[in-house]
């Protein structure tokens, strides 16, 4: 610098173009696409779509700076002071969050509820379902998807919605003794149910829905989705894997807390269960309909019997007497199939008897028939064995003597 004097302070790079500078043509193409098609996207979401759909190779930072320079995106405000987050559970399956958000997810359709079930350890989404309104049926539908694919988990964290908990007084603590249908099902499966008492307590769910409300409607629009049925199929097949690849994190510990339900008890637990008394015409009342019970080998009829009705998320209904399924019905009340109970020891003794004889028999008759059947073929009494004499025989014997 000294030999050159003041000329040594001049930046010789001025006026020169960096060999690593992004091509102007590519930047112009990117800006034009943002203006025409992606004006409501965040920079990160836009950059992902450019790479996925338009063979874009420039980096995120270059893209963001170019959008700022062009005045198309405003700089984000500085974040407030850091707040410490609740520590995550160390293993997948230890704690799951479930929540719903009402939003216009599909352009041109009314607002609907999106039910999301995610893992606390990784923020991995396991289920995402669009429904008319959040409630017991949507909760069971989501839980059936999760447990059917991954197994039983340890605990579920939800808000205090009326389908999750009963709250005797608004704003106060939930009831520890009375259970909703959801509470009964989780208790039956051994899953702890934890209630959140503030929106801040559901921070992870709230942040996920912030991301989804910004991204999901745009993704559905780009995919050409216009119906709820198509949206739910597309969410499961395409969106959830992509979302997890972008946002899920690695758990603190390897392994899983999910446990396989070998007997698949969840199939009959995750449904609405209520008891009914069978009427004199052998029917059961359900949702304004009369469900006609079919003939059964268990007994001639079920009048006055107390049966259980299981209503599944798809609207179908099964009627049970103890462990026996008596019939299945479609949502409109039409019987799907007889679904006769599997023959057991008692049924095996009467299955060959004609219907008229079974109709007259009581519930204890099959057991008596089984005992009678067991006696057939036993050894005959010895002819020399002493028999009780009749009065006439006694008289004849005395006269001879």
Coordinates of C-alpha atoms in Angstrom, one line a residue:
X1 CA 0.0 0.0 0.0
X2 CA 2.8 2.4 0.8
X3 CA 4.6 2.2 -2.6
X4 CA 1.3 2.9 -4.4
X5 CA 0.2 5.7 -2.1
X6 CA -3.5 6.6 -2.1
X7 CA -4.1 4.5 -5.2
X8 CA -3.5 1.3 -3.0
X9 CA -6.7 2.0 -1.1
X10 CA -8.9 1.7 -4.2
X11 CA -11.0 -1.5 -4.5
X12 CA -10.0 -3.0 -7.8
X13 CA -13.1 -5.2 -7.8
X14 CA -15.3 -2.3 -8.6
X15 CA -16.8 -2.6 -12.0
X16 CA -15.9 -6.3 -12.2
X17 CA -18.5 -9.1 -12.3
X18 CA -17.9 -12.0 -9.9
X19 CA -17.6 -15.3 -11.6
X20 CA -19.8 -16.8 -9.0
X21 CA -22.6 -14.3 -9.5
X22 CA -26.1 -15.9 -10.2
X23 CA -27.1 -15.7 -13.9
X24 CA -29.3 -12.7 -14.6
X25 CA -31.5 -14.8 -16.9
X26 CA -32.2 -17.3 -14.1
X27 CA -33.0 -14.6 -11.5
X28 CA -35.4 -12.9 -14.0
X29 CA -37.1 -16.2 -14.6
X30 CA -37.4 -16.8 -10.8
X31 CA -38.9 -13.3 -10.2
X32 CA -41.4 -13.7 -13.1
X33 CA -42.6 -17.0 -11.7
X34 CA -43.0 -15.5 -8.2
X35 CA -45.1 -12.6 -9.6
X36 CA -47.3 -14.8 -11.8
X37 CA -47.8 -18.0 -9.7
X38 CA -46.4 -17.9 -6.2
X39 CA -47.0 -14.3 -4.9
X40 CA -48.6 -15.6 -1.7
X41 CA -45.9 -18.1 -0.9
X42 CA -43.2 -17.6 1.8
X43 CA -39.6 -17.6 0.5
X44 CA -38.8 -21.0 1.8
X45 CA -42.0 -22.6 0.4
X46 CA -41.4 -20.8 -2.9
X47 CA -37.8 -22.0 -3.1
X48 CA -38.9 -25.6 -2.5
X49 CA -41.5 -25.4 -5.3
X50 CA -39.0 -23.9 -7.7
X51 CA -36.6 -26.8 -7.1
X52 CA -39.4 -29.4 -7.3
X53 CA -41.3 -28.1 -10.3
X54 CA -39.1 -25.8 -12.3
X55 CA -35.5 -27.3 -12.3
X56 CA -34.3 -24.4 -10.2
X57 CA -30.7 -24.6 -9.0
X58 CA -30.0 -21.3 -7.2
X59 CA -29.7 -21.3 -3.4
X60 CA -32.2 -20.1 -0.9
X61 CA -30.2 -17.1 0.3
X62 CA -29.7 -15.8 -3.3
X63 CA -33.4 -16.2 -4.0
X64 CA -34.4 -14.4 -0.8
X65 CA -32.0 -11.5 -1.4
X66 CA -33.2 -11.1 -5.0
X67 CA -36.9 -11.1 -3.8
X68 CA -36.0 -8.5 -1.2
X69 CA -34.2 -6.3 -3.8
X70 CA -37.1 -6.5 -6.2
X71 CA -39.5 -5.4 -3.4
X72 CA -41.6 -8.6 -3.8
X73 CA -40.9 -9.8 -0.2
X74 CA -40.5 -7.7 2.9
X75 CA -37.8 -8.6 5.4
X76 CA -39.0 -10.5 8.5
X77 CA -39.1 -8.5 11.7
X78 CA -36.6 -9.3 14.4
X79 CA -37.7 -12.0 16.8
X80 CA -38.5 -11.3 20.4
X81 CA -36.5 -12.6 23.3
X82 CA -36.0 -16.3 23.4
X83 CA -38.6 -18.4 25.4
X84 CA -37.6 -21.8 26.6
X85 CA -39.6 -24.6 25.1
X86 CA -40.9 -27.6 26.9
X87 CA -38.4 -30.5 26.5
X88 CA -39.5 -33.1 24.0
X89 CA -40.1 -36.7 25.0
X90 CA -37.0 -38.8 24.1
X91 CA -38.7 -41.7 22.2
X92 CA -41.2 -41.9 19.4
X93 CA -44.6 -43.1 20.7
X94 CA -44.2 -41.7 24.3
X95 CA -46.5 -38.7 23.7
X96 CA -48.8 -37.8 20.7
X97 CA -50.5 -34.5 20.1
X98 CA -53.9 -34.3 18.5
X99 CA -55.7 -31.1 17.6
X100 CA -58.0 -29.6 14.9
X101 CA -58.0 -26.3 13.0
X102 CA -60.9 -24.8 11.1
X103 CA -59.8 -23.1 7.9
X104 CA -60.6 -22.8 4.2
X105 CA -58.2 -25.6 3.1
X106 CA -59.7 -26.1 -0.4
X107 CA -60.4 -23.1 -2.6
X108 CA -64.0 -22.8 -3.5
X109 CA -65.3 -25.0 -0.6
X110 CA -66.5 -23.9 2.9
X111 CA -64.1 -24.0 5.9
X112 CA -63.5 -27.4 7.4
X113 CA -61.6 -28.9 10.3
X114 CA -58.2 -30.5 9.7
X115 CA -57.4 -33.1 12.4
X116 CA -53.7 -33.6 12.9
X117 CA -52.0 -36.3 15.1
X118 CA -48.3 -35.9 15.5
X119 CA -45.4 -37.2 17.7
X120 CA -43.9 -35.0 20.4
X121 CA -40.4 -36.5 20.1
X122 CA -40.0 -35.7 16.4
X123 CA -42.9 -33.5 15.2
X124 CA -43.7 -36.3 12.7
X125 CA -47.3 -36.2 11.5
X126 CA -48.9 -39.6 11.6
X127 CA -52.5 -38.7 10.5
X128 CA -54.1 -35.7 8.8
X129 CA -57.8 -35.8 8.0
X130 CA -60.2 -33.2 6.7
X131 CA -63.7 -33.5 8.2
X132 CA -66.9 -31.4 8.3
X133 CA -66.6 -30.8 12.0
X134 CA -64.2 -32.0 14.7
X135 CA -65.7 -34.5 17.2
X136 CA -65.7 -38.0 18.5
X137 CA -66.0 -39.7 15.1
X138 CA -63.0 -37.7 13.7
X139 CA -60.9 -38.5 16.8
X140 CA -61.6 -42.2 16.4
X141 CA -60.9 -42.1 12.7
X142 CA -57.5 -40.5 13.3
X143 CA -56.5 -42.8 16.2
X144 CA -57.5 -45.8 14.2
X145 CA -55.1 -44.7 11.4
X146 CA -52.2 -44.2 13.8
X147 CA -52.7 -47.3 15.9
X148 CA -53.4 -49.5 12.9
X149 CA -50.1 -48.5 11.3
X150 CA -47.8 -47.9 14.3
X151 CA -49.3 -49.6 17.3
X152 CA -50.4 -48.5 20.8
X153 CA -48.6 -45.5 22.3
X154 CA -48.2 -44.2 25.9
X155 CA -50.1 -40.9 26.1
X156 CA -52.3 -38.5 24.1
X157 CA -52.2 -34.7 24.7
X158 CA -55.3 -32.7 23.6
X159 CA -57.3 -29.6 24.4
X160 CA -60.3 -29.8 26.7
X161 CA -62.9 -30.0 23.9
X162 CA -66.2 -31.6 25.0
X163 CA -65.6 -34.7 22.9
X164 CA -62.3 -35.3 24.8
X165 CA -63.2 -34.4 28.4
X166 CA -66.2 -33.6 30.5
X167 CA -65.8 -30.3 32.4
X168 CA -68.5 -29.8 35.1
X169 CA -67.9 -26.0 35.2
X170 CA -66.7 -24.0 32.2
X171 CA -63.1 -22.9 32.6
X172 CA -62.4 -25.2 35.5
X173 CA -60.7 -28.6 35.8
X174 CA -61.9 -31.6 33.9
X175 CA -63.8 -34.4 35.6
X176 CA -61.7 -37.3 37.0
X177 CA -64.6 -39.7 37.3
X178 CA -66.8 -39.1 34.2
X179 CA -65.5 -40.1 30.8
X180 CA -66.4 -39.3 27.3
X181 CA -66.4 -41.9 24.6
X182 CA -62.9 -40.9 23.7
X183 CA -61.8 -41.1 27.3
X184 CA -63.4 -44.5 27.7
X185 CA -61.6 -45.9 24.6
X186 CA -58.2 -44.6 25.6
X187 CA -58.6 -45.9 29.2
X188 CA -59.6 -49.3 27.7
X189 CA -56.4 -49.4 25.6
X190 CA -54.2 -48.2 28.5
X191 CA -53.3 -44.8 26.9
X192 CA -53.0 -41.9 29.3
X193 CA -55.1 -38.8 28.3
X194 CA -53.5 -35.5 29.2
X195 CA -55.5 -32.2 29.1
X196 CA -54.0 -28.9 28.0
X197 CA -55.1 -25.8 30.0
X198 CA -53.9 -23.1 27.7
X199 CA -53.0 -22.5 24.0
X200 CA -49.4 -22.0 25.0
X201 CA -49.4 -25.6 26.4
X202 CA -50.2 -26.7 22.9
X203 CA -47.4 -24.7 21.3
X204 CA -46.1 -27.5 19.1
X205 CA -49.6 -28.1 17.6
X206 CA -50.2 -24.4 17.2
X207 CA -46.9 -24.0 15.3
X208 CA -47.7 -26.9 13.0
X209 CA -51.0 -25.4 12.1
X210 CA -49.4 -22.1 11.4
X211 CA -47.2 -23.8 8.8
X212 CA -50.1 -25.9 7.4
X213 CA -52.5 -22.9 7.0
X214 CA -49.8 -21.1 5.0
X215 CA -48.7 -24.1 2.9
X216 CA -51.5 -26.6 2.5
X217 CA -54.1 -24.6 0.6
X218 CA -51.5 -23.6 -1.9
X219 CA -50.2 -27.2 -2.3
X220 CA -53.8 -28.4 -2.8
X221 CA -54.4 -25.7 -5.4
X222 CA -51.2 -26.7 -7.3
X223 CA -52.2 -30.4 -7.2
X224 CA -55.7 -29.5 -8.6
X225 CA -57.6 -30.9 -5.6
X226 CA -61.2 -29.8 -5.5
X227 CA -63.0 -32.3 -3.2
X228 CA -62.6 -33.5 0.4
X229 CA -62.3 -37.1 -0.6
X230 CA -59.5 -36.5 -3.1
X231 CA -57.8 -34.2 -0.5
X232 CA -57.8 -36.9 2.2
X233 CA -56.3 -39.5 -0.2
X234 CA -53.7 -37.0 -1.5
X235 CA -52.7 -35.9 2.1
X236 CA -52.0 -39.5 3.1
X237 CA -50.2 -40.5 -0.1
X238 CA -48.3 -37.4 -0.9
X239 CA -48.4 -34.5 1.5
X240 CA -47.6 -36.2 4.8
X241 CA -44.4 -37.9 3.6
X242 CA -43.2 -34.6 2.1
X243 CA -44.1 -32.6 5.2
X244 CA -42.2 -35.1 7.5
X245 CA -39.2 -35.0 5.3
X246 CA -39.0 -31.2 5.6
X247 CA -40.0 -30.7 9.2
X248 CA -39.6 -33.8 11.3
X249 CA -36.5 -34.1 13.5
X250 CA -34.5 -36.9 14.9
X251 CA -35.6 -38.2 18.3
X252 CA -33.2 -37.9 21.3
X253 CA -33.0 -41.7 21.7
X254 CA -33.2 -44.5 19.2
X255 CA -36.0 -47.0 19.3
X256 CA -39.7 -46.7 19.8
X257 CA -42.3 -46.7 22.6
X258 CA -45.1 -48.0 20.3
X259 CA -46.4 -51.5 21.2
X260 CA -48.1 -53.8 18.8
X261 CA -51.7 -54.7 19.7
X262 CA -51.6 -58.4 18.8
X263 CA -55.3 -58.9 19.5
X264 CA -56.3 -55.7 17.7
X265 CA -58.5 -54.6 20.6
X266 CA -58.4 -51.1 19.2
X267 CA -60.9 -52.1 16.4
X268 CA -63.7 -52.5 18.9
X269 CA -62.5 -49.9 21.4
X270 CA -62.2 -46.9 19.1
X271 CA -65.9 -46.5 18.4
X272 CA -69.0 -45.2 20.1
X273 CA -70.3 -47.8 22.5
X274 CA -73.8 -47.6 24.1
X275 CA -76.2 -50.1 25.7
X276 CA -79.7 -50.7 24.5
X277 CA -82.6 -53.0 25.7
X278 CA -84.1 -55.1 22.9
X279 CA -87.8 -54.2 22.3
X280 CA -90.7 -56.7 22.1
X281 CA -90.4 -56.9 18.3
X282 CA -86.8 -58.0 18.6
X283 CA -85.5 -54.6 17.4
X284 CA -83.0 -52.1 18.8
X285 CA -83.4 -48.3 18.6
X286 CA -80.5 -46.4 17.2
X287 CA -80.3 -42.8 15.9
X288 CA -84.0 -42.7 15.0
X289 CA -84.0 -46.1 13.4
X290 CA -85.1 -49.6 14.4
X291 CA -82.5 -52.2 13.8
X292 CA -84.1 -55.7 13.3
X293 CA -82.1 -58.5 14.9
X294 CA -81.9 -61.6 12.8
X295 CA -82.4 -65.2 13.9
X296 CA -79.6 -66.6 16.0
X297 CA -78.5 -70.0 17.3
X298 CA -77.9 -68.4 20.7
X299 CA -81.6 -68.1 21.6
X300 CA -85.0 -67.8 19.9
X301 CA -85.2 -64.0 20.4
X302 CA -83.5 -61.3 22.4
X303 CA -86.5 -59.4 23.8
X304 CA -85.6 -57.5 27.0
X305 CA -81.9 -58.5 26.6
X306 CA -79.4 -55.7 27.2
X307 CA -77.1 -55.5 24.1
X308 CA -74.1 -53.3 23.2
X309 CA -74.1 -51.2 20.0
X310 CA -70.7 -50.2 18.5
X311 CA -70.9 -47.4 16.0
X312 CA -67.7 -47.1 13.9
X313 CA -66.2 -43.9 12.3
X314 CA -67.6 -45.0 8.9
X315 CA -71.2 -45.0 10.3
X316 CA -71.7 -48.8 10.4
X317 CA -73.1 -50.4 13.5
X318 CA -72.6 -53.8 15.2
X319 CA -74.8 -55.3 17.9
X320 CA -73.2 -57.4 20.5
X321 CA -74.5 -59.7 23.2
X322 CA -71.5 -60.4 25.4
X323 CA -68.7 -61.4 23.1
X324 CA -71.1 -62.4 20.3
X325 CA -71.7 -60.1 17.4
X326 CA -75.4 -60.6 16.5
X327 CA -75.5 -58.4 13.4
X328 CA -73.9 -55.6 11.4
X329 CA -75.8 -52.7 9.9
X330 CA -75.0 -50.0 7.3
X331 CA -75.4 -46.3 8.2
X332 CA -79.0 -46.4 6.7
X333 CA -80.0 -49.2 9.0
X334 CA -79.9 -52.0 6.5
X335 CA -78.4 -55.3 7.7
X336 CA -75.0 -56.0 6.1
X337 CA -74.8 -59.7 6.9
X338 CA -76.2 -62.1 9.5
X339 CA -72.7 -62.5 11.1
X340 CA -73.8 -65.5 13.2
X341 CA -71.5 -66.2 16.2
X342 CA -68.8 -68.8 15.8
X343 CA -70.1 -72.2 17.2
X344 CA -68.6 -73.0 20.5
X345 CA -69.0 -76.0 22.9
X346 CA -72.6 -75.1 23.8
X347 CA -73.6 -74.3 20.2
X348 CA -72.0 -77.5 18.9
X349 CA -74.4 -79.5 21.0
X350 CA -77.5 -77.9 19.4
X351 CA -76.4 -77.1 15.9
X352 CA -78.0 -80.2 14.5
X353 CA -81.3 -79.8 16.2
X354 CA -84.3 -78.6 14.1
X355 CA -85.2 -74.9 14.4
X356 CA -88.7 -75.8 15.9
X357 CA -87.0 -77.8 18.7
X358 CA -84.5 -75.0 19.4
X359 CA -87.3 -72.4 19.4
X360 CA -88.9 -74.3 22.3
X361 CA -85.7 -74.8 24.2
X362 CA -84.5 -72.5 26.9
X363 CA -81.0 -71.1 27.2
X364 CA -80.0 -74.0 29.5
X365 CA -81.3 -76.7 27.2
X366 CA -78.1 -76.9 25.1
X367 CA -76.1 -77.6 28.2
X368 CA -78.6 -80.4 29.3
X369 CA -78.5 -81.8 25.8
X370 CA -74.7 -81.9 26.0
X371 CA -74.9 -84.0 29.2
X372 CA -77.4 -86.4 27.6
X373 CA -75.2 -86.8 24.6
X374 CA -72.2 -87.6 26.9
X375 CA -74.2 -90.5 28.4
X376 CA -74.9 -92.3 25.1
X377 CA -72.8 -95.5 24.7
X378 CA -72.1 -96.1 28.4
X379 CA -72.0 -99.7 29.6
X380 CA -75.4 -101.5 30.2
X381 CA -76.3 -102.6 33.7
X382 CA -75.5 -106.2 34.6
X383 CA -78.6 -108.4 34.4
X384 CA -77.9 -110.1 37.8
X385 CA -78.0 -106.7 39.6
X386 CA -80.8 -106.6 42.2
X387 CA -83.8 -104.6 41.1
X388 CA -86.6 -103.2 43.1
X389 CA -89.6 -105.6 43.1
X390 CA -93.2 -104.5 42.4
X391 CA -96.1 -105.2 44.9
X392 CA -97.4 -108.1 42.7
X393 CA -94.0 -109.7 42.5
X394 CA -93.6 -109.5 46.3
X395 CA -97.0 -111.3 46.8
X396 CA -96.2 -114.1 44.4
X397 CA -92.9 -114.7 46.1
X398 CA -94.5 -114.9 49.5
X399 CA -97.2 -117.4 48.3
X400 CA -94.5 -119.7 46.9
X401 CA -92.7 -119.7 50.2

